[in-house]
Short mmCIF file of C-alpha atoms in Angstrom, two decimals:
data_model
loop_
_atom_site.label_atom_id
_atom_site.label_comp_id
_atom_site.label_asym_id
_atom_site.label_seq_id
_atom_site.Cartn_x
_atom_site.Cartn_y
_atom_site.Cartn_z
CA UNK A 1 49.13 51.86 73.29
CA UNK A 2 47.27 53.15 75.80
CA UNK A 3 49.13 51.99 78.93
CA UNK A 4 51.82 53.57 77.06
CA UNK A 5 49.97 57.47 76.64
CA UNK A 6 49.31 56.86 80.11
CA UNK A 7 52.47 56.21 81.42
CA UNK A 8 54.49 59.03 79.38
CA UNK A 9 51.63 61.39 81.01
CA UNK A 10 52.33 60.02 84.42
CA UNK A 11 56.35 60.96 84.05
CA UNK A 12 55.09 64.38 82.58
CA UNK A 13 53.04 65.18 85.31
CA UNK A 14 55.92 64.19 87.77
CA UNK A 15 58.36 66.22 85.87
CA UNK A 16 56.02 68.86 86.06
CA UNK A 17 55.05 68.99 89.63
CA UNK A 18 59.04 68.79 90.94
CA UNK A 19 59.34 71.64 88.48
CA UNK A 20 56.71 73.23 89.91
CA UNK A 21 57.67 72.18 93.22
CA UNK A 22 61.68 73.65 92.21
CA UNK A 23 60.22 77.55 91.15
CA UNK A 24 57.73 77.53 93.87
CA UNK A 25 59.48 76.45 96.91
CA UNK A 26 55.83 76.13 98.94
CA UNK A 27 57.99 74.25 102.13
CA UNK A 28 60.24 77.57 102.55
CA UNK A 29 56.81 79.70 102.19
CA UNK A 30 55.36 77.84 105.03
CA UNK A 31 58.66 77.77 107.07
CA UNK A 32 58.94 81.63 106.76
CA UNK A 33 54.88 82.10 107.91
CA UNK A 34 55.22 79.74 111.03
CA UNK A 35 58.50 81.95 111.90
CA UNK A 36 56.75 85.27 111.57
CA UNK A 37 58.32 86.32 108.30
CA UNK A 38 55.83 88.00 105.67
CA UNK A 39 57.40 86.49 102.28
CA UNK A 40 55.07 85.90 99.20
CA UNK A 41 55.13 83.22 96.93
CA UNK A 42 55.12 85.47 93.90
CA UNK A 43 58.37 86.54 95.79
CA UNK A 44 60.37 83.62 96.23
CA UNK A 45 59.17 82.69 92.55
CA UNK A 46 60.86 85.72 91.31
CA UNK A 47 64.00 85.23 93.08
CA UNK A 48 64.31 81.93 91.27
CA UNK A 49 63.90 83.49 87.90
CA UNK A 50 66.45 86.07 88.99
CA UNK A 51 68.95 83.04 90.23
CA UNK A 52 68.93 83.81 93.82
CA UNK A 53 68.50 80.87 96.13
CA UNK A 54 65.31 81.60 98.10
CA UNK A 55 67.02 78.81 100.81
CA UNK A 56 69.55 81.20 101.84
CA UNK A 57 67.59 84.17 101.74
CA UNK A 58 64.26 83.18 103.07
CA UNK A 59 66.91 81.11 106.27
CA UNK A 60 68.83 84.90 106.86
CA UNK A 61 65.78 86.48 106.95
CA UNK A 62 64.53 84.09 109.42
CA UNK A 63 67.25 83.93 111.84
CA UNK A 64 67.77 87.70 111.55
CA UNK A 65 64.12 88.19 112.36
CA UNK A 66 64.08 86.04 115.37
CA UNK A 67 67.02 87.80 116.88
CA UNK A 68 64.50 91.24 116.65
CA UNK A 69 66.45 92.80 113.49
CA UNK A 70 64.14 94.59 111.40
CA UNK A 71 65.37 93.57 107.48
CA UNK A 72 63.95 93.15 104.30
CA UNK A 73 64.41 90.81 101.67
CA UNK A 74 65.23 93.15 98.93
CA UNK A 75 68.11 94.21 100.61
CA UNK A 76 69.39 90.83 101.55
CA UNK A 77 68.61 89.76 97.20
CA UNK A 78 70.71 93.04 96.39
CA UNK A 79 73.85 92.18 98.46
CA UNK A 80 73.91 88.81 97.33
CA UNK A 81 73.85 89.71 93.66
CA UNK A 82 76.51 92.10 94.74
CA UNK A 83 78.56 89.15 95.57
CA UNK A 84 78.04 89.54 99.18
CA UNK A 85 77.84 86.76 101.56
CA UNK A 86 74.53 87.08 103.38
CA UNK A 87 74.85 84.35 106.38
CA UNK A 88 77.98 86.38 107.83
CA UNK A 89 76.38 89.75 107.54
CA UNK A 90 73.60 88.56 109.39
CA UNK A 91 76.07 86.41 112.07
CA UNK A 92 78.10 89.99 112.16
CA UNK A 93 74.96 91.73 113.12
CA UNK A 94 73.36 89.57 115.41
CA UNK A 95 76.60 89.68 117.42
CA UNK A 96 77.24 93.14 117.34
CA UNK A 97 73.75 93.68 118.21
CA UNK A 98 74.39 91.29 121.65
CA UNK A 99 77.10 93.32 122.26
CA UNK A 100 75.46 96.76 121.73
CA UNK A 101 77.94 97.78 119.14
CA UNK A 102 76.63 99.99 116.54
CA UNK A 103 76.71 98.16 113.27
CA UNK A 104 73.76 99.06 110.57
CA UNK A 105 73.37 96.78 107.47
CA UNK A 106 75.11 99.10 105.35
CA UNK A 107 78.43 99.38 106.99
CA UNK A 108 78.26 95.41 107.16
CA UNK A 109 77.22 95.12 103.90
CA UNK A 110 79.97 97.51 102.66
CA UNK A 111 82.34 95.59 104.54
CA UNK A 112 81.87 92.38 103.35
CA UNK A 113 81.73 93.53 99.89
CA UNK A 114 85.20 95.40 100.77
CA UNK A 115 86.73 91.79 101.25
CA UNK A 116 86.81 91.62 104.90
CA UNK A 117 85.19 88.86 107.24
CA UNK A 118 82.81 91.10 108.92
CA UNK A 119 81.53 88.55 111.63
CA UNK A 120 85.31 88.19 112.77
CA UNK A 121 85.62 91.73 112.85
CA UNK A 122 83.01 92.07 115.22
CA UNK A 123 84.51 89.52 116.87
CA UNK A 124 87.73 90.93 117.26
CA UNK A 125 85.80 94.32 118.50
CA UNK A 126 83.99 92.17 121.23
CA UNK A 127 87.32 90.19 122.06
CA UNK A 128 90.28 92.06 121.79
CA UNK A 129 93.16 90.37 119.48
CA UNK A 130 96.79 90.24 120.29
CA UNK A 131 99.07 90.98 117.83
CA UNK A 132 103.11 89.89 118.42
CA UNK A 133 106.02 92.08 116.32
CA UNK A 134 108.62 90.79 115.15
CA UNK A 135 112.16 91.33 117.05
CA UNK A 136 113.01 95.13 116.26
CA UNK A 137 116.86 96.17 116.47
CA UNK A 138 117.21 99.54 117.54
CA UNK A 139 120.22 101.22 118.80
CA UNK A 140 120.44 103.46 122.04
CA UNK A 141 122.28 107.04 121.76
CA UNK A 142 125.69 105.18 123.73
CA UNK A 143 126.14 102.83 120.21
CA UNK A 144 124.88 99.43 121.83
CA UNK A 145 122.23 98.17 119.83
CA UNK A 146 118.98 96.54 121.51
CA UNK A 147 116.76 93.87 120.59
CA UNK A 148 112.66 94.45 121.15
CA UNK A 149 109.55 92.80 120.84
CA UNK A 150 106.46 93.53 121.72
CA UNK A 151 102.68 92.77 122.18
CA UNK A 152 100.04 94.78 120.51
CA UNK A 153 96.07 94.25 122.01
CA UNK A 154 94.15 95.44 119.48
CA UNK A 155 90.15 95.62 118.70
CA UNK A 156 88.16 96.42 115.39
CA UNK A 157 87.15 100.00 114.56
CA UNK A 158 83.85 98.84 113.02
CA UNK A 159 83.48 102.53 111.38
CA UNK A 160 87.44 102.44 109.61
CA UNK A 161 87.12 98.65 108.42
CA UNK A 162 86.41 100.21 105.12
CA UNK A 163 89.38 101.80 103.89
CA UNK A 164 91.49 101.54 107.11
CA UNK A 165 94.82 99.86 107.07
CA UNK A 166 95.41 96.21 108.21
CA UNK A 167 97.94 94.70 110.61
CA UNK A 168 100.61 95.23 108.54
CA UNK A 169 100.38 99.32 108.97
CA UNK A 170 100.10 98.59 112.47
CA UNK A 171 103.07 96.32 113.27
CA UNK A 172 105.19 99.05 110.79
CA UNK A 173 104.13 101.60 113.02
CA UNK A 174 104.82 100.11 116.43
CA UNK A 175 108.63 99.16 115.25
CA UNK A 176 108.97 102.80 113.82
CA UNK A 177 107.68 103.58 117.05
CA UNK A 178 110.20 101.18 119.38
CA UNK A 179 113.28 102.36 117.22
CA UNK A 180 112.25 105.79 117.76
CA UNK A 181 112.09 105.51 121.45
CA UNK A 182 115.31 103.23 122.06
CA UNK A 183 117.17 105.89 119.32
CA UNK A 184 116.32 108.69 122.16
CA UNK A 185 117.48 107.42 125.26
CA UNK A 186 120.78 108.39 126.58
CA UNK A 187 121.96 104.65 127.65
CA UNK A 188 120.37 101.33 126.71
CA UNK A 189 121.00 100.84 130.37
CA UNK A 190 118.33 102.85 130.54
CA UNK A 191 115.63 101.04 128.59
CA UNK A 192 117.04 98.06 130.33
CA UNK A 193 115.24 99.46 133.69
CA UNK A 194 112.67 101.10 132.10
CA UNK A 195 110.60 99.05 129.44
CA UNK A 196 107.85 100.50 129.94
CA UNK A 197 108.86 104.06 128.90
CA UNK A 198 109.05 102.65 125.34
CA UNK A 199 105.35 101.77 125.69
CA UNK A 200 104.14 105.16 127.04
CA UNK A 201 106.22 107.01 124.18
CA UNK A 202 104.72 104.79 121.29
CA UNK A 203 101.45 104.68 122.44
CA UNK A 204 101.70 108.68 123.10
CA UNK A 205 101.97 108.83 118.81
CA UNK A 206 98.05 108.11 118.37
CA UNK A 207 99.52 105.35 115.81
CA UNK A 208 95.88 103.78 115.54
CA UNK A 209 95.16 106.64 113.23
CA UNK A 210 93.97 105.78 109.89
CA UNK A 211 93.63 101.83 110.67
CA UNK A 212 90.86 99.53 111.43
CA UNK A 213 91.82 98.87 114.61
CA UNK A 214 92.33 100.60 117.91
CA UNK A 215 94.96 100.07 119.71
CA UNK A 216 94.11 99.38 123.71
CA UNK A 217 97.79 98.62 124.70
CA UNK A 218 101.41 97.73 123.61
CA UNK A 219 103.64 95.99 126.01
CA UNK A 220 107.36 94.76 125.83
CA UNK A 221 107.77 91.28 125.74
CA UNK A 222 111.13 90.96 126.10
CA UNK A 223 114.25 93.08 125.26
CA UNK A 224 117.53 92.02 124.43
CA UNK A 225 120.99 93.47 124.73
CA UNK A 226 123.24 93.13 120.90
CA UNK A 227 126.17 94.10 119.35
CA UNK A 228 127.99 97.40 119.88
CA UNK A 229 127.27 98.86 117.13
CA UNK A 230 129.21 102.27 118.16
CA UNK A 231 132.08 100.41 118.64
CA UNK A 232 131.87 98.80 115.29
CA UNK A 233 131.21 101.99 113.43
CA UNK A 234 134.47 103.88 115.23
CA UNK A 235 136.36 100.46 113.85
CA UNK A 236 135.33 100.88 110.65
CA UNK A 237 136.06 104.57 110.72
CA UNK A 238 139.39 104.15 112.32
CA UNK A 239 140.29 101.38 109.10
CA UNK A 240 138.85 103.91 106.61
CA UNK A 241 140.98 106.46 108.23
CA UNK A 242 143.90 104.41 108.10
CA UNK A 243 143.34 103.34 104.54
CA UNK A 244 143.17 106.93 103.75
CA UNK A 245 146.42 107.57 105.77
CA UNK A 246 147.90 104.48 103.45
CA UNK A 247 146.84 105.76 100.14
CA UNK A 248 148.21 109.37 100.96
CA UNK A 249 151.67 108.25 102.35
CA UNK A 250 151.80 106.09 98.88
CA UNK A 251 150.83 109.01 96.78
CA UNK A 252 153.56 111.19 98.68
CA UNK A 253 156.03 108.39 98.15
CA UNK A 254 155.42 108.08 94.42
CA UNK A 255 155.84 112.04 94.36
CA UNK A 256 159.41 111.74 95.82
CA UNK A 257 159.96 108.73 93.38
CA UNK A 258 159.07 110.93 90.31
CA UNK A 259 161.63 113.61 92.17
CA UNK A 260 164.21 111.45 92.56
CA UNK A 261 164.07 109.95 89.10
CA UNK A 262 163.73 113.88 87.77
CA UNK A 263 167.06 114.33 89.93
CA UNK A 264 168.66 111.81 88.66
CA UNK A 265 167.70 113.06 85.05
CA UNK A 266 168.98 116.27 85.28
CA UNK A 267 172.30 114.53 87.03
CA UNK A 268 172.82 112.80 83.88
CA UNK A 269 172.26 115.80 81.77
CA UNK A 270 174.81 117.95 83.68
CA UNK A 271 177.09 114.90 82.91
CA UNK A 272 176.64 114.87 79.25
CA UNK A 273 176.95 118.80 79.41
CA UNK A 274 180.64 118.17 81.70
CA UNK A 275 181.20 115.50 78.97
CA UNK A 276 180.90 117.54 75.87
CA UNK A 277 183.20 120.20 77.59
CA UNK A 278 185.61 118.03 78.14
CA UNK A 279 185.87 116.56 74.65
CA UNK A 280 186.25 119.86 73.56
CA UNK A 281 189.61 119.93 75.63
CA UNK A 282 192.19 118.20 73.02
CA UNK A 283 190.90 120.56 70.24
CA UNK A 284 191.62 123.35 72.47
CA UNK A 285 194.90 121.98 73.02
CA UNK A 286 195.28 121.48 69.63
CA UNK A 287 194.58 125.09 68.66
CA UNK A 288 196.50 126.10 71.19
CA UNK A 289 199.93 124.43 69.97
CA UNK A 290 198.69 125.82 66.38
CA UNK A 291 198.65 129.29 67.43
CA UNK A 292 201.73 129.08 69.78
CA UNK A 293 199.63 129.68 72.55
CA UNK A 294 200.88 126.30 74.52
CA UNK A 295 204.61 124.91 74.08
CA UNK A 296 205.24 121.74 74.48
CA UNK A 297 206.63 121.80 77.83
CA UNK A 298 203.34 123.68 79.37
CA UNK A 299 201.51 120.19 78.04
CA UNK A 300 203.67 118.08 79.96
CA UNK A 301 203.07 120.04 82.80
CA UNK A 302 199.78 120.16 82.45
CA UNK A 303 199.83 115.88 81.68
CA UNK A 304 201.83 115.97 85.30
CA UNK A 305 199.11 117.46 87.06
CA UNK A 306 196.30 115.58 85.60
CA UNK A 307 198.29 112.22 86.87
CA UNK A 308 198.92 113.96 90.09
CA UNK A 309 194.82 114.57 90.16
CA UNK A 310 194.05 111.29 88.99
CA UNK A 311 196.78 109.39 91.99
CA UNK A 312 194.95 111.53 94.26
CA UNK A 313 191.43 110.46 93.62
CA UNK A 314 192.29 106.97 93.78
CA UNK A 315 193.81 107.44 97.06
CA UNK A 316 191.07 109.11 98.47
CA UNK A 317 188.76 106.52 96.74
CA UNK A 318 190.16 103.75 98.42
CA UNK A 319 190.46 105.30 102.09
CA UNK A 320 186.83 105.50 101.99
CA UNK A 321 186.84 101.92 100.94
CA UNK A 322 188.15 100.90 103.42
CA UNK A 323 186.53 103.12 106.31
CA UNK A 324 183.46 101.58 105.06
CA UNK A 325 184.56 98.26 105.38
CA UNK A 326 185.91 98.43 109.15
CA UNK A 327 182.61 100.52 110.15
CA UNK A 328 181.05 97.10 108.78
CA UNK A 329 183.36 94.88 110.97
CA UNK A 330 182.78 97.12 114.05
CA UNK A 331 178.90 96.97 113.72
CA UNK A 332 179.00 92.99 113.57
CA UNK A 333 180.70 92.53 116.09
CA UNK A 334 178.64 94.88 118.27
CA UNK A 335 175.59 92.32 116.73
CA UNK A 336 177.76 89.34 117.65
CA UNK A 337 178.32 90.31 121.23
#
């Protein structure tokens, strides 16, 4: 019974000292006073209780104060519980402070916390980054259209990172810029021998503005000759034009169809009119033998001449019969010959 007290005491007192061991991190407190770095216990006790890892802390502070930056610890706790990641802030400032850029632990702070990698912003500000566009089609004043791309060398603006616009805002404004520049020029023979000139008008715009970069240079890759596009467009006009030329003669040809078909209706009323008169003929006839107006030798005569009339048109019908018929015998042969 005994061996068995003594035993459960031995495993409590090992429990207890790794748990002591675990809240009081004594190797970090002697790490920190051989590098120089005035940390308490009571300190790194209190950042366990307040679930900050005194490792990552105690190893910023450390390498931050061997590089001659003057921080504290309560700032370093406060970012991190701000969801900040300490290591690169201190990276970001120990290279911007090799490279004699101005960078407090504010704006770094505020930078990481704004999302961005800080230490590869300082980076980019120390090594300049080139940036590649995609092809841009412009089109030059004489309708050929033109094919750019170009190469942006950028660096970081440590003082816009926050709130400044990305790469995207400064690739839209560098192909606003191109097409601007190639829509000016008289002939794309004349981009074609001066490239450059689209470089000096785009960087001449200040398009940096606003962004988290600076822009150092922009230089044409390459530049391509395309389609005529001013060609095109005066096809397509010239088939629209045509269409509309189409749709007009068709609407004026409909109009003469309704005209002819009114014609032809009031032809065939006058008929009916002609008609009716002359079915009222016989009755006049009729009245006219009643009243002794017409004797009965008057109507023969009058039978006589409507035969006479009647021989006549038939005559005269078949004459042009038959002038139609040779001027159809004449114009074959012409065809045959």
């Amino acid at each position: 019974m005994n061996l068995t007290i003594i035993a459960g005491l031995l495993v409590l007192g090992i429990a207890g000292f790794f748990t002591l061991l675990y809240f009081v991190p004594v190797n970090l407190w002697i790490t920190a006073i051989f590098s120089n770095v005035r940390i308490s216990l009571i300190s790194l006790v209190t950042m366990r209780i307040r679930k900050v890892p005194p490792k990552v802390i105690v190893n910023s502070l450390i390498t931050a104060t061997k590089a001659g930056l003057d921080l504290n610890t309560s700032d370093l706790e406060t970012h991190y519980l701000a969801g900040g990641h300490v290591p690169s802030v201190i990276k970001a400032l120990i290279s911007a402070d090799k490279a004699n850029i101005p960078l407090s632990f504010k704006q770094a702070a505020a930078v990481d916390l704004a999302g961005r990698d800080v230490f590869e912003a300082v980076q980019i500000s120390v090594n300049p980054q080139v940036i590649n566009t995609p092809n841009v089609s412009a089109v030059a004043q004489d309708g050929i259209q033109l094919v750019a791309k170009a190469r942006v060398t950028v660096r970081a603006n440590i003082a816009q990172l926050v709130g400044g616009a990305g790469e995207e805002t400064i690739l839209a404004r560098v192909g606003e810029g191109i097409v601007t520049s190639i829509g000016s020029s008289l002939s794309h023979k004349e981009v074609l021998e001066n490239p450059d000139k689209i470089s000096r008008l785009v960087l001449e715009k200040g398009l940096d503005s606003g962004t988290a970069f600076e822009i150092l240079s922009i230089d044409i890759a390459d530049v391509d000759v395309g389609d005529n596009i001013g060609a095109k467009l005066q096809i397509d006009q010239a088939d629209a034009d045509l269409k509309v030329a189409e749709a007009k003669a068709e609407e004026r040809r409909a109009m003469a169809v309704a005209v002819e078909q009114e014609m032809k209706a009031k032809t065939q009323q006058s008929r009916a009119k002609v008609i009716e008169a002359e079915a009222e003929v016989p009755l006049a006839i009729a009245e006219a033998f009643r009243s002794g107006n017409l004797g009965i030798m008057d109507y023969y005569k009058l039978k006589n001449l409507q035969a006479d009339t009647t021989m006549r048109d038939s005559i005269a019908e078949a004459s042009r019969d038959d002038q139609v018929q040779d001027k159809k015998s004449d114009d074959e042969e012409e065809d045959e010959d």
